[in-house]
Short mmCIF file of N, CA and C in Angstrom, two decimals:
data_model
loop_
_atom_site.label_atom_id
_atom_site.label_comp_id
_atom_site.label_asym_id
_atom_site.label_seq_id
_atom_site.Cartn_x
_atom_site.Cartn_y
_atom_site.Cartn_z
N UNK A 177 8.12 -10.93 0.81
CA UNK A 177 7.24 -10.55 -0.28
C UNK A 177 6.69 -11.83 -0.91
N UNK A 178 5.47 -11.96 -1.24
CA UNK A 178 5.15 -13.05 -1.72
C UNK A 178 5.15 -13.14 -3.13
N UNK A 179 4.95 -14.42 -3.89
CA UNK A 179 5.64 -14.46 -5.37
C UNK A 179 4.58 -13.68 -6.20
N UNK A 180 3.61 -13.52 -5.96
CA UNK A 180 2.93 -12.56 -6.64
C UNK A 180 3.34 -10.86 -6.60
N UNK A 181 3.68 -10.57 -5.63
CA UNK A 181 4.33 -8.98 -5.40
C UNK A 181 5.71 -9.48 -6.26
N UNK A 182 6.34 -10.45 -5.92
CA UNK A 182 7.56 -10.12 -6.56
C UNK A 182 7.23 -9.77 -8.23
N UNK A 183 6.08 -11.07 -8.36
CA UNK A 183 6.52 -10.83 -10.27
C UNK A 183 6.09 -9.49 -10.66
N UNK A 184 5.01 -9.21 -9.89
CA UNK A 184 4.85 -7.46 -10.08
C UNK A 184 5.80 -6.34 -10.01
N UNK A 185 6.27 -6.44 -8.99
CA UNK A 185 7.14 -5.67 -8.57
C UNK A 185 8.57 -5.72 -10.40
N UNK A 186 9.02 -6.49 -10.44
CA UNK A 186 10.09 -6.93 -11.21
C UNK A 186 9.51 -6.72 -12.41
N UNK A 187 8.10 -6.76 -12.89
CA UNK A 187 7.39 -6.24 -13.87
C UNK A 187 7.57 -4.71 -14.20
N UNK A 188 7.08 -4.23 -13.50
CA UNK A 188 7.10 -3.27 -13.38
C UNK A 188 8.75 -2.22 -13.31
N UNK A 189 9.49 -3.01 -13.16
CA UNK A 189 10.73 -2.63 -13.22
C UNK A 189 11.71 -2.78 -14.17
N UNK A 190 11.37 -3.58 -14.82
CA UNK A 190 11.48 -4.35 -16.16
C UNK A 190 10.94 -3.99 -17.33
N UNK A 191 9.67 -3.92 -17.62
CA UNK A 191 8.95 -2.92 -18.52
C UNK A 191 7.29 -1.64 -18.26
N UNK A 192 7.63 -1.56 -16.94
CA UNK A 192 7.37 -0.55 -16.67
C UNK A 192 7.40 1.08 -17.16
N UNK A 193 6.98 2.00 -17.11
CA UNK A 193 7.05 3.18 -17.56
C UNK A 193 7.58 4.13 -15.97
N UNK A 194 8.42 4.84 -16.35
CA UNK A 194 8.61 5.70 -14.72
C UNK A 194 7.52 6.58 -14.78
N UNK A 195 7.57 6.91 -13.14
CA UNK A 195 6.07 7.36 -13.33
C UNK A 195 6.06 8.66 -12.53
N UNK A 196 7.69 9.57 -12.53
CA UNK A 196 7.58 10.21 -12.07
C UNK A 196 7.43 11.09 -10.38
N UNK A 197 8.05 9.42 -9.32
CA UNK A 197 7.93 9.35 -8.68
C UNK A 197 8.92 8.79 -7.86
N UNK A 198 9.95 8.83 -8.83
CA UNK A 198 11.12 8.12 -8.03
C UNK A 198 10.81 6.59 -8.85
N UNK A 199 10.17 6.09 -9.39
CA UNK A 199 10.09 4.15 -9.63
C UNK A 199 9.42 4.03 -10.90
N UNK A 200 8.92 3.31 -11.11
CA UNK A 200 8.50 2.49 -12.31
C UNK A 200 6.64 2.13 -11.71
N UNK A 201 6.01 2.24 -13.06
CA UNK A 201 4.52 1.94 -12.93
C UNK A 201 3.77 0.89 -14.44
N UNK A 202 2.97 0.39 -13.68
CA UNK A 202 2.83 -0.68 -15.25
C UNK A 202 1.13 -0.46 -15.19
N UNK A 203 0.88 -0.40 -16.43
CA UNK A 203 -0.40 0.08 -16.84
C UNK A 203 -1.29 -0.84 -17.85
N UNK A 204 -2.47 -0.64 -17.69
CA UNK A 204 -3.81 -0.89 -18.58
C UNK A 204 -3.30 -1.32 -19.86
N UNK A 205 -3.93 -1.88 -20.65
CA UNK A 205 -3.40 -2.13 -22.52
C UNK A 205 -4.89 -1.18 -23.02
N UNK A 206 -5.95 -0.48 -22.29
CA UNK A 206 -6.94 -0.11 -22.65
C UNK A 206 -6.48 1.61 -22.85
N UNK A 207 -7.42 2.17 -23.75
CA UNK A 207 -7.36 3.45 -23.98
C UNK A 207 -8.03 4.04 -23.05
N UNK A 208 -7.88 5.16 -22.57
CA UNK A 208 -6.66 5.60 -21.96
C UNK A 208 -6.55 4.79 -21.22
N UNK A 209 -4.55 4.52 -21.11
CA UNK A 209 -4.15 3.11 -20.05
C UNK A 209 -4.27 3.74 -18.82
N UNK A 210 -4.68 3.17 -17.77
CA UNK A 210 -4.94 3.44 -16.49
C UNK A 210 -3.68 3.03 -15.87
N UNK A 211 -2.94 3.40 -14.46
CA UNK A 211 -2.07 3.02 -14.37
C UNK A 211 -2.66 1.79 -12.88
N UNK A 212 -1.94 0.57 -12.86
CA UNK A 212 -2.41 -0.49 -11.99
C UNK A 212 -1.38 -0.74 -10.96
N UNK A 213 0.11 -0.52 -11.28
CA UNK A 213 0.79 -0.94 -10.23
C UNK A 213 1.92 0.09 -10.51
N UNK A 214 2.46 0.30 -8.80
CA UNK A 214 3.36 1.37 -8.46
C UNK A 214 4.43 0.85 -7.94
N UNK A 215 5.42 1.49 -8.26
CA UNK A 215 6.81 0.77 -7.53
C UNK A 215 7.62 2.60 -6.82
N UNK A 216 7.95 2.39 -6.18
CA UNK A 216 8.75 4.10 -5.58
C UNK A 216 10.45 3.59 -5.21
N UNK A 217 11.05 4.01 -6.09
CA UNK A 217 12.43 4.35 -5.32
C UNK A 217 12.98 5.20 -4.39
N UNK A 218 13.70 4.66 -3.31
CA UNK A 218 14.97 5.53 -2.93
C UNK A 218 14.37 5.73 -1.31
N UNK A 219 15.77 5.45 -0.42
CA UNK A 219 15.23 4.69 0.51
C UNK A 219 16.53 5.58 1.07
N UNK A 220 16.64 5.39 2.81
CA UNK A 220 18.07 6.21 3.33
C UNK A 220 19.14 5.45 2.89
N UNK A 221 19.19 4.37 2.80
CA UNK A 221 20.09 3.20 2.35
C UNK A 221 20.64 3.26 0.94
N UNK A 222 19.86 3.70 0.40
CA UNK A 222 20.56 3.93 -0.97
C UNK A 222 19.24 4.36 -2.18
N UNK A 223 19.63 5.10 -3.28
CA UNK A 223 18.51 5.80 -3.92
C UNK A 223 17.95 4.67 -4.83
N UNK A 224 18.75 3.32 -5.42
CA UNK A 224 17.92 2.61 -6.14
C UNK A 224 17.23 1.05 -5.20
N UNK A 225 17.07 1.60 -4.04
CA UNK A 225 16.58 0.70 -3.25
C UNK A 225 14.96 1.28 -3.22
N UNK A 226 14.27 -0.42 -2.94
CA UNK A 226 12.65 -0.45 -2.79
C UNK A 226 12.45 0.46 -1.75
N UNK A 227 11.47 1.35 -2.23
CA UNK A 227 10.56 1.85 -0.68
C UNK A 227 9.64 1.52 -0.56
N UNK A 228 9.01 1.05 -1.47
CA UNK A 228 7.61 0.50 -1.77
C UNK A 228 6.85 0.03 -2.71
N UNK A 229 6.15 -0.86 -3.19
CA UNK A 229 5.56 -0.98 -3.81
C UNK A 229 3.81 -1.63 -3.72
N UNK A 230 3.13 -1.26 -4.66
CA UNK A 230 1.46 -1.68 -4.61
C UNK A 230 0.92 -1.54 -5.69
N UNK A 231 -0.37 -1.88 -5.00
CA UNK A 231 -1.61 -1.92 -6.22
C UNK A 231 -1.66 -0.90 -6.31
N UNK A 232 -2.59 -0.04 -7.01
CA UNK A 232 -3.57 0.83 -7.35
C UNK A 232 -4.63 0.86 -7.23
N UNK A 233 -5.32 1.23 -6.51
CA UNK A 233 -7.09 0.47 -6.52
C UNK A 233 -8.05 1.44 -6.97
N UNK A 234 -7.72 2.79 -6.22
CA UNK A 234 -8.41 3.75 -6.73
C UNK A 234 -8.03 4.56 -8.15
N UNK A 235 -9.21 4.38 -8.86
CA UNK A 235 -8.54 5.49 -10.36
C UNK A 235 -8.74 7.09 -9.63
N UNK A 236 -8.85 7.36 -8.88
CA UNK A 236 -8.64 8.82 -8.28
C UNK A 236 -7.19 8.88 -8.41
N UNK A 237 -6.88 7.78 -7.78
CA UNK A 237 -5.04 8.22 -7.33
C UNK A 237 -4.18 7.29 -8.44
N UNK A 238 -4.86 6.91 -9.95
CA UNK A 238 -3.91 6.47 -10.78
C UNK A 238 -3.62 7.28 -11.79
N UNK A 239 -2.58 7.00 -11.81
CA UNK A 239 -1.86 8.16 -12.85
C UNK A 239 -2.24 7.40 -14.18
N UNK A 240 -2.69 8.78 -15.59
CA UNK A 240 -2.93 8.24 -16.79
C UNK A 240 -1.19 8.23 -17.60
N UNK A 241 -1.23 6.93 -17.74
CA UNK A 241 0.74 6.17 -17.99
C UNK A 241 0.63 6.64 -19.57
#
């Protein structure tokens, strides 16, 4: 992972909002906050393990946080 995914990632896990999806999501400071980055838990390995994480690019598929 490169150091930019990490600080996101750990952002988002850290003061993130759950987002209902198994993980943590970190959002906009704008009204209504848009949501920008996704994190998903739970993996066969264990449920508080990474399955994934990303951007958001499309506001179709961002959740309002």
């Amino acid at each position: 992972m490169s150091a930019t995914m990490d600080r996101k990632t750990n952002a988002a896990f850290w003061s993130g909002k759950p987002n209902g999806r198994g993980g943590f999501s970190t959002c906009t400071a704008s009204c209504p906050s848009v949501e920008k980055f996704r994190t998903i838990l739970g993996t066969p390995a264990g449920p508080n393990e990474l399955l994934i994480a990303y951007k958001v690019n499309s506001l179709a598929a961002a959740a309002k946080c």
